[in-house]
GROMACS .gro file of C-alpha atoms in nm:
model
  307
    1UNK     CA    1  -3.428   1.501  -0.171
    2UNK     CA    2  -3.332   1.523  -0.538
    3UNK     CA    3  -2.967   1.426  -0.566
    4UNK     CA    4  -2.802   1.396  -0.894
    5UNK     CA    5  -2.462   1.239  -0.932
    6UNK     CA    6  -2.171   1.437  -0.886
    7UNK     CA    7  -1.894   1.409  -1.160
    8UNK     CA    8  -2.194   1.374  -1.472
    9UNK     CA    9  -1.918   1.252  -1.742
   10UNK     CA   10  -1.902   0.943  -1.553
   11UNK     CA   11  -2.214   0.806  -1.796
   12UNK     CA   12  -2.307   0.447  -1.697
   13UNK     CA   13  -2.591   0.429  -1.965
   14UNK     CA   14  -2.947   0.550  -1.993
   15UNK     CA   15  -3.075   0.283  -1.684
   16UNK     CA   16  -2.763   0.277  -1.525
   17UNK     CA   17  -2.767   0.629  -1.467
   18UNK     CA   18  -3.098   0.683  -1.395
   19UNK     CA   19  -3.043   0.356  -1.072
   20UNK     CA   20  -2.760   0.595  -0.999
   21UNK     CA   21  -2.968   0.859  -0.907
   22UNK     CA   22  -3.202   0.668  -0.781
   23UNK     CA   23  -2.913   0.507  -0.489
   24UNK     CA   24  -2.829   0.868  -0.453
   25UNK     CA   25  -3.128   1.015  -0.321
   26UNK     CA   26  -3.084   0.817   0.019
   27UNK     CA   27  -3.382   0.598   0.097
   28UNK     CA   28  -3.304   0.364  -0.152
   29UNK     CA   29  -3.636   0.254  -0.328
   30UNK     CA   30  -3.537  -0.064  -0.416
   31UNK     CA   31  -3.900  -0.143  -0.585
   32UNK     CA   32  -3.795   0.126  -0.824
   33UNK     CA   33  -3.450  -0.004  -0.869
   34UNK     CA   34  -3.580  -0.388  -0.954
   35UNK     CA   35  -3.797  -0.171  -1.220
   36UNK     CA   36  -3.478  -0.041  -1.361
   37UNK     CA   37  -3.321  -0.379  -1.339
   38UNK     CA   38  -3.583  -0.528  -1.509
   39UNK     CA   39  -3.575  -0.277  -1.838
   40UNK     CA   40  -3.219  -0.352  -1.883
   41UNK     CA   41  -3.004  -0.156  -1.604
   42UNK     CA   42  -2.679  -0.353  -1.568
   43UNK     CA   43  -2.544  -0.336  -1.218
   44UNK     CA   44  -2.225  -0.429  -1.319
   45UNK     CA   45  -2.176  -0.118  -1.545
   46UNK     CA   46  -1.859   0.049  -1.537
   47UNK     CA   47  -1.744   0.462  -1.673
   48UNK     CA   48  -1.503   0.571  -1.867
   49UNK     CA   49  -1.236   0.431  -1.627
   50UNK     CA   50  -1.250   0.056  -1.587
   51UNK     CA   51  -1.068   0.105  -1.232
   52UNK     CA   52  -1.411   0.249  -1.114
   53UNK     CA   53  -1.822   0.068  -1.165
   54UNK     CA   54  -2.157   0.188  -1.073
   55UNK     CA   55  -2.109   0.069  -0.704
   56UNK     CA   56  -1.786   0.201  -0.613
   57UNK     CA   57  -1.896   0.525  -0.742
   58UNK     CA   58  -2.221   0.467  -0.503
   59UNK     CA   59  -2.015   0.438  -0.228
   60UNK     CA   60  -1.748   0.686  -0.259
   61UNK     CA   61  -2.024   0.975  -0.368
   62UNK     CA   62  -2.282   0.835  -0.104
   63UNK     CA   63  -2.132   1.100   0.178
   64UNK     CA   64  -2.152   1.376  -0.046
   65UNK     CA   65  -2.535   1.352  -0.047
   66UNK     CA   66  -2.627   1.253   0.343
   67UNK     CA   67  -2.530   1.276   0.692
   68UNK     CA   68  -2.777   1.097   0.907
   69UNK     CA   69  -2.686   0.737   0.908
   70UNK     CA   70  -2.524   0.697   0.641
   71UNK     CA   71  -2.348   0.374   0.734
   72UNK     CA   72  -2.712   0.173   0.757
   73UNK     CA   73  -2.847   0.304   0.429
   74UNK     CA   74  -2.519   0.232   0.242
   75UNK     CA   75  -2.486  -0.116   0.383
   76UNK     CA   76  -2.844  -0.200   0.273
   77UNK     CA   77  -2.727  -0.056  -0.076
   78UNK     CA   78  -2.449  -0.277  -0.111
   79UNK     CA   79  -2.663  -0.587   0.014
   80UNK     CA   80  -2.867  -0.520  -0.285
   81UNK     CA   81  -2.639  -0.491  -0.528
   82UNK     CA   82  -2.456  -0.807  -0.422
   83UNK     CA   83  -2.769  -0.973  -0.407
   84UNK     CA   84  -2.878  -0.908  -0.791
   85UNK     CA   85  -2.543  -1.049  -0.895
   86UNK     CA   86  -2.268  -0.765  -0.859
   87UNK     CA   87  -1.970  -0.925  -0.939
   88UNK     CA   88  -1.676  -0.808  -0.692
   89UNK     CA   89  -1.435  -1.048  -0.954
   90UNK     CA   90  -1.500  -0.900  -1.264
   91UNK     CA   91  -1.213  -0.713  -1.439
   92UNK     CA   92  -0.967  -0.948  -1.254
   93UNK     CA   93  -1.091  -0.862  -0.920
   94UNK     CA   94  -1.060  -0.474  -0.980
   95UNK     CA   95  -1.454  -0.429  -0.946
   96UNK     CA   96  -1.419  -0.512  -0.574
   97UNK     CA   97  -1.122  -0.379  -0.492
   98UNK     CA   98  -1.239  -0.019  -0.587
   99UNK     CA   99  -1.502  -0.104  -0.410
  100UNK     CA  100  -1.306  -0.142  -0.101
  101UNK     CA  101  -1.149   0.124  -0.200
  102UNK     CA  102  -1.420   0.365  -0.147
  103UNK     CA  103  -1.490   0.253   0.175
  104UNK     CA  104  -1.220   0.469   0.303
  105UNK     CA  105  -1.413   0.797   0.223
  106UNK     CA  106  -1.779   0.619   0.249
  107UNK     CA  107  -1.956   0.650   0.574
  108UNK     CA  108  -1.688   0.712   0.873
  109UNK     CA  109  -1.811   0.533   1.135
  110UNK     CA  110  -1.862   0.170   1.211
  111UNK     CA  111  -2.020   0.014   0.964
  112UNK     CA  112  -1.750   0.116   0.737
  113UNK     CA  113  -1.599  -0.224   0.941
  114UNK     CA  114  -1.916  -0.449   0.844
  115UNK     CA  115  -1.959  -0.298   0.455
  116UNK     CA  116  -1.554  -0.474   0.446
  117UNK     CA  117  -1.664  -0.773   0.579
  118UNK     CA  118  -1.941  -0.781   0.367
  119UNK     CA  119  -1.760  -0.732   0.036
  120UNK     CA  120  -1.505  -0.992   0.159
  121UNK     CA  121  -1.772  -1.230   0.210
  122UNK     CA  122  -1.918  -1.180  -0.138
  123UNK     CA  123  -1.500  -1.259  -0.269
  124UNK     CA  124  -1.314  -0.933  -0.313
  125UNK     CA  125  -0.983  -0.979  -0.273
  126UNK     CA  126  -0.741  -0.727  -0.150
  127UNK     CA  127  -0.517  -0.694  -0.431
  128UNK     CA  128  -0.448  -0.324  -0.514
  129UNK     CA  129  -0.016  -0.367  -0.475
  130UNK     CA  130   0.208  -0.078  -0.632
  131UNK     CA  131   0.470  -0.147  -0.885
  132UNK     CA  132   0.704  -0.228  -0.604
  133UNK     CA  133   0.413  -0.486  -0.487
  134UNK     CA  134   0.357  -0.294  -0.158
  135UNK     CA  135   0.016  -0.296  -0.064
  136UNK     CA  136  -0.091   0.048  -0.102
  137UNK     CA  137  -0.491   0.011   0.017
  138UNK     CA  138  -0.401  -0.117   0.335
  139UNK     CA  139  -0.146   0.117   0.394
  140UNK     CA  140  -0.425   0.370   0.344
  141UNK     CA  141  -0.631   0.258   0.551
  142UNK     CA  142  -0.328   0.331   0.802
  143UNK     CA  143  -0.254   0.634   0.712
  144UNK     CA  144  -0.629   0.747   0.762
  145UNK     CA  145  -0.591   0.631   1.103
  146UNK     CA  146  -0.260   0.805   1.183
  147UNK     CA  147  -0.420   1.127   1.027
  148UNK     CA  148  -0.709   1.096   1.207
  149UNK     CA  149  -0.543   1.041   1.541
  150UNK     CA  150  -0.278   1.339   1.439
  151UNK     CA  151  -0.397   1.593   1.242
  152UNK     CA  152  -0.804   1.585   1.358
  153UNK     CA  153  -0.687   1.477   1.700
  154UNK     CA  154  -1.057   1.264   1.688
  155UNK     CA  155  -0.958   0.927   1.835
  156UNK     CA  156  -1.278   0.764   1.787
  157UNK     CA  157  -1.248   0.776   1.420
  158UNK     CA  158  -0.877   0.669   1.410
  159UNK     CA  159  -0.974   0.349   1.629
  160UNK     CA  160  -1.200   0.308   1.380
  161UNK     CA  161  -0.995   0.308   1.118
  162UNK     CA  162  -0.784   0.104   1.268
  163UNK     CA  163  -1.055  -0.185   1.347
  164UNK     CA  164  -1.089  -0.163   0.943
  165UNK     CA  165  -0.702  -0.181   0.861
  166UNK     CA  166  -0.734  -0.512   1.167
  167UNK     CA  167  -1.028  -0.655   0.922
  168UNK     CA  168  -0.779  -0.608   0.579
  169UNK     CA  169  -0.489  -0.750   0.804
  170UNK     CA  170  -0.707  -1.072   0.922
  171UNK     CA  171  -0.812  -1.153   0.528
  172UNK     CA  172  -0.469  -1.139   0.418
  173UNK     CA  173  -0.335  -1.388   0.653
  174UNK     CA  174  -0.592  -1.596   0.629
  175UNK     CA  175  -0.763  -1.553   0.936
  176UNK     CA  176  -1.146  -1.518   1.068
  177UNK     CA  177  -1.205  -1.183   1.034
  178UNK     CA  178  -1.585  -1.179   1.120
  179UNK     CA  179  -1.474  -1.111   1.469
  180UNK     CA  180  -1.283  -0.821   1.445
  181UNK     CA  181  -1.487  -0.495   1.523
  182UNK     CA  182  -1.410  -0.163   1.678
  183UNK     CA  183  -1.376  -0.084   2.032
  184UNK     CA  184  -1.758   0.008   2.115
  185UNK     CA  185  -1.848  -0.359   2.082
  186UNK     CA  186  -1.705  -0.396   2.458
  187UNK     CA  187  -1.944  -0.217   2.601
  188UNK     CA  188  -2.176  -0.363   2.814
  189UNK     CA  189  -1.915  -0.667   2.895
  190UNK     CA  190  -1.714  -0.768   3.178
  191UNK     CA  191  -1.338  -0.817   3.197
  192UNK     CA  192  -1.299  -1.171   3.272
  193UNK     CA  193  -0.906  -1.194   3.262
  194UNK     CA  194  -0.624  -0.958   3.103
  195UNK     CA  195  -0.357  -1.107   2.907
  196UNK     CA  196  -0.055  -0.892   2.808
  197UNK     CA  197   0.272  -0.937   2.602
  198UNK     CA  198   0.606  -0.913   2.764
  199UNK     CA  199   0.854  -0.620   2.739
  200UNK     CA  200   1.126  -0.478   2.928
  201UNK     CA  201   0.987  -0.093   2.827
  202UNK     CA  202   0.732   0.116   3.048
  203UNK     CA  203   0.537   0.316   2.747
  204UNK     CA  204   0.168   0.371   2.915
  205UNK     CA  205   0.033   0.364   3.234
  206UNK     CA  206  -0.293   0.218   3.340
  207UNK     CA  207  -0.474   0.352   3.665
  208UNK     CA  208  -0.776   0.138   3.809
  209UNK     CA  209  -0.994   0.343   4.055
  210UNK     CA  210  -1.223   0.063   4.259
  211UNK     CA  211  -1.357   0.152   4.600
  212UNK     CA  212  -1.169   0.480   4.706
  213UNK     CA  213  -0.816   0.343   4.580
  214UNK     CA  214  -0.577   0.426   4.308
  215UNK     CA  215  -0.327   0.173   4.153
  216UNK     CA  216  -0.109   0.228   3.901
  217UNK     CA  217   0.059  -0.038   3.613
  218UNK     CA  218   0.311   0.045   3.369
  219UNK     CA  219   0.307  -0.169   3.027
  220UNK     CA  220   0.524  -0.180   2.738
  221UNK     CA  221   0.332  -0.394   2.490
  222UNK     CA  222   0.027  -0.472   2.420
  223UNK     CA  223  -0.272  -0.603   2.660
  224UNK     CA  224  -0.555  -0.814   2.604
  225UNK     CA  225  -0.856  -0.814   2.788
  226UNK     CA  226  -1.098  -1.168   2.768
  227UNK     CA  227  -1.451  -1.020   2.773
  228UNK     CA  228  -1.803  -1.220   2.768
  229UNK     CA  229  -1.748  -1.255   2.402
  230UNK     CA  230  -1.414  -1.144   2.250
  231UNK     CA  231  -1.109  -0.982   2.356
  232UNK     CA  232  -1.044  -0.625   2.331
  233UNK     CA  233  -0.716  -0.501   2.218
  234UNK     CA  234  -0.490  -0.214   2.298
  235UNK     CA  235  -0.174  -0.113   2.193
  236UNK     CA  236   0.069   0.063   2.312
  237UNK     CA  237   0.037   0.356   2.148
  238UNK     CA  238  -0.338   0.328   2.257
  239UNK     CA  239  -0.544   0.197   1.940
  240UNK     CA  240  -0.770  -0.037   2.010
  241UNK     CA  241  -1.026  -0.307   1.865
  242UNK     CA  242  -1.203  -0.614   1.892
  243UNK     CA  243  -1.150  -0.984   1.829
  244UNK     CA  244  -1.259  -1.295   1.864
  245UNK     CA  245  -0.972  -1.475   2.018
  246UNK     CA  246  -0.626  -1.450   2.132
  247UNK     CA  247  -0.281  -1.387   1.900
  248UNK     CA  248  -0.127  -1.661   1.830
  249UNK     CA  249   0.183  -1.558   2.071
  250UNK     CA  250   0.294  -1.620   2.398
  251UNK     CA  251   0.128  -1.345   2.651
  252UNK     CA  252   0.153  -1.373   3.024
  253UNK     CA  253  -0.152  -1.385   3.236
  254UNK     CA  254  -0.177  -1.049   3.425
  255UNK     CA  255  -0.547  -1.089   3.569
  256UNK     CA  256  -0.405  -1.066   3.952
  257UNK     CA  257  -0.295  -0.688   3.850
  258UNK     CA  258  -0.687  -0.624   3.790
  259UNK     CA  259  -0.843  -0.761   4.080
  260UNK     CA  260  -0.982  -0.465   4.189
  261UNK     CA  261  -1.222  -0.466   3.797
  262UNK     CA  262  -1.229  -0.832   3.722
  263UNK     CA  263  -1.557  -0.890   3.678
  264UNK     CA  264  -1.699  -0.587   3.617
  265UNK     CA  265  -1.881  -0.471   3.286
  266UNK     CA  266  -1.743  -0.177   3.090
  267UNK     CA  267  -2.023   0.101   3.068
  268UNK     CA  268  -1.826   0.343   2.823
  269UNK     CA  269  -1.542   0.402   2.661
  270UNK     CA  270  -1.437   0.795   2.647
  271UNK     CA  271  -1.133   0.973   2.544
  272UNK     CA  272  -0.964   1.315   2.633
  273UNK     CA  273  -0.630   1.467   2.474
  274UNK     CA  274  -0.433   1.654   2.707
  275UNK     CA  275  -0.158   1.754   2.421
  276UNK     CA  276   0.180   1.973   2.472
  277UNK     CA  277   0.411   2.116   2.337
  278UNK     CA  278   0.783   2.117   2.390
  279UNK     CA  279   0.956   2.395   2.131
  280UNK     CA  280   0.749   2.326   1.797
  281UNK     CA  281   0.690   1.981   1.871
  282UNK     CA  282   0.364   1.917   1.964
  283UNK     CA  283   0.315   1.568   2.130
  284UNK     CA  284  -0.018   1.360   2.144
  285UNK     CA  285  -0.151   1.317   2.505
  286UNK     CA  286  -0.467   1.118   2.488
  287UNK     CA  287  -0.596   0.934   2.801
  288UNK     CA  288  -0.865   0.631   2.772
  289UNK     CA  289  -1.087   0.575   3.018
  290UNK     CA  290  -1.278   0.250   3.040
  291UNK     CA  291  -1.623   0.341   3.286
  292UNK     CA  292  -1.718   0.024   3.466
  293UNK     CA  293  -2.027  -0.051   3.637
  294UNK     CA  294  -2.043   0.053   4.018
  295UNK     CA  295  -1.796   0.372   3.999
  296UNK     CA  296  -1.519   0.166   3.890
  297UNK     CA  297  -1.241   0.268   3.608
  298UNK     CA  298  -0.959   0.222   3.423
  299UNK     CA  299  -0.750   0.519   3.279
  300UNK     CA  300  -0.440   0.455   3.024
  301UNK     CA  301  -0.254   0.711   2.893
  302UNK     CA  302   0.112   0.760   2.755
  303UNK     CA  303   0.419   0.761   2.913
  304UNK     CA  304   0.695   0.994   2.742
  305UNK     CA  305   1.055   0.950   2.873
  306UNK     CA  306   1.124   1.314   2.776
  307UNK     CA  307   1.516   1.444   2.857
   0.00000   0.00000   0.00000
């Protein structure tokens, strides 16, 4: 394949430019690019807009070019650049956070979660605020969600979204966020307890199927449900992701509801939408099912109080 950048008045410089193309064409020869390197090409170039650099450009263009895993070859990109000294702090922080900034249109699937980790890890800071000092990346990273959810009615990508917006959310206050991954990552584990908050509202329903028998829960608020290694989290408007531990909040120990999959490892995790319409209001209907080993399952969906 023989990509050329997109956008050509963004001009880096003759090396710059030419490592540009070279990130661009997918397989990353990174031989080639420590050639470039070598004659002068500075990785920490930036356009005619000092808001933007050569590897925020890489990232946000990156899609344009590929389809087949695009996540893996990016993240190798970025471990590159980092590694020959791109400086996420340079132009008070702005080279990383349009860096991050990209990531919302860079790879759309998981390891859009791991390439944020990764540039926190290497020191970018989430600092893009409005003049009103709201934080307008994360609420981005929100919105994508909600619009993914809403509009392209594809909950895989909104969870995944929202695993990313859980990632932002974590930095910010200070907290691990290594842990915190989307819901695929509880695959292959068993429910060891379930932990929920408390609420005096029925929003969702969850159905467990185990040995010929139905039972159904109503829940308000959020569960959380202790796996081999991490807890996975859904809320009630049935988003979910990963983490490491517990929210530091009192939840009550609802294990005894789950008897009948306590113990059991989750196989998949699938959605359907079942949407309607009432008038011209169209309302999301989406029902998660959790497959468990041994024909076992667990099926949440919403609960609308509709008068």
């Amino acid at each position: 394949m023989n990509n050329k950048t997109i956008n050509k008045h963004y001009v880096y410089g003759k090396y710059e430019d030419k490592l540009l193309d070279l990130m661009a064409e997918g397989n990353a020869d990174f031989v080639q690019a420590d050639k470039l390197i070598a004659l002068g090409a500075d990785i920490n170039a930036s356009g005619d807009n000092n808001d933007e650099n050569i590897l925020s450009y890489i990232i946000l263009e990156y899609r344009m070019n590929h389809r087949k895993n695009v996540g893996k070859k990016l993240y190798k990109i970025v471990e590159y650049f980092l590694a020959k000294g791109f400086d996420v702090n340079k132009n008070d922080g702005k080279y990383g956070v349009a860096c991050l900034e990209s990531l919302i249109f860079a790879t759309f699937d998981s390891y859009t979660i791991d390439l944020a980790k990764l540039l926190f890890d290497a020191g970018a800071r989430n600092i893009h605020y409005d003049d009103c000092g709201y934080d307008t990346l994360q609420d981005w990273l929100s919105t994508e969600s909600s619009f993914q959810r809403l509009c392209c009615d594809d909950e895989h990508l909104s969870n995944i979204f929202e695993s990313i917006y859980q990632v932002f959310e974590a930095q910010k206050n200070g907290r691990d966020y290594h842990g915190v991954d989307w819901y695929g990552k509880a695959t292959d584990q068993h429910i060891c307890k379930v932990y929920a908050e408390c609420s005096h509202y029925s929003d969702y329903t969850c159905d467990l199927y185990y040995e010929n028998k139905q039972e159904s829960l109503q829940f308000s608020d959020t569960i959380y449900m202790m796996l081999d290694e991490g807890v996975l989290i859904i809320e009630p408007n049935l988003v979910m992701w990963m983490d490491n531990n517990l929210p530091d909040k009192t939840v009550l120990d609802v294990s005894d509801k789950f008897k009948g999959i306590l113990g059991f490892k989750i196989e998949d995790i699938t959605f359907k939408r079942n949407d309607f319409k009432i008038e011209s209001r169209v309302f999301r209907n989406p029902t998660i099912t959790l497959h468990l080993e041994k024909e076992r399952r667990l099926e949440l969906s919403l609960k609308y109080k509709l008068e």
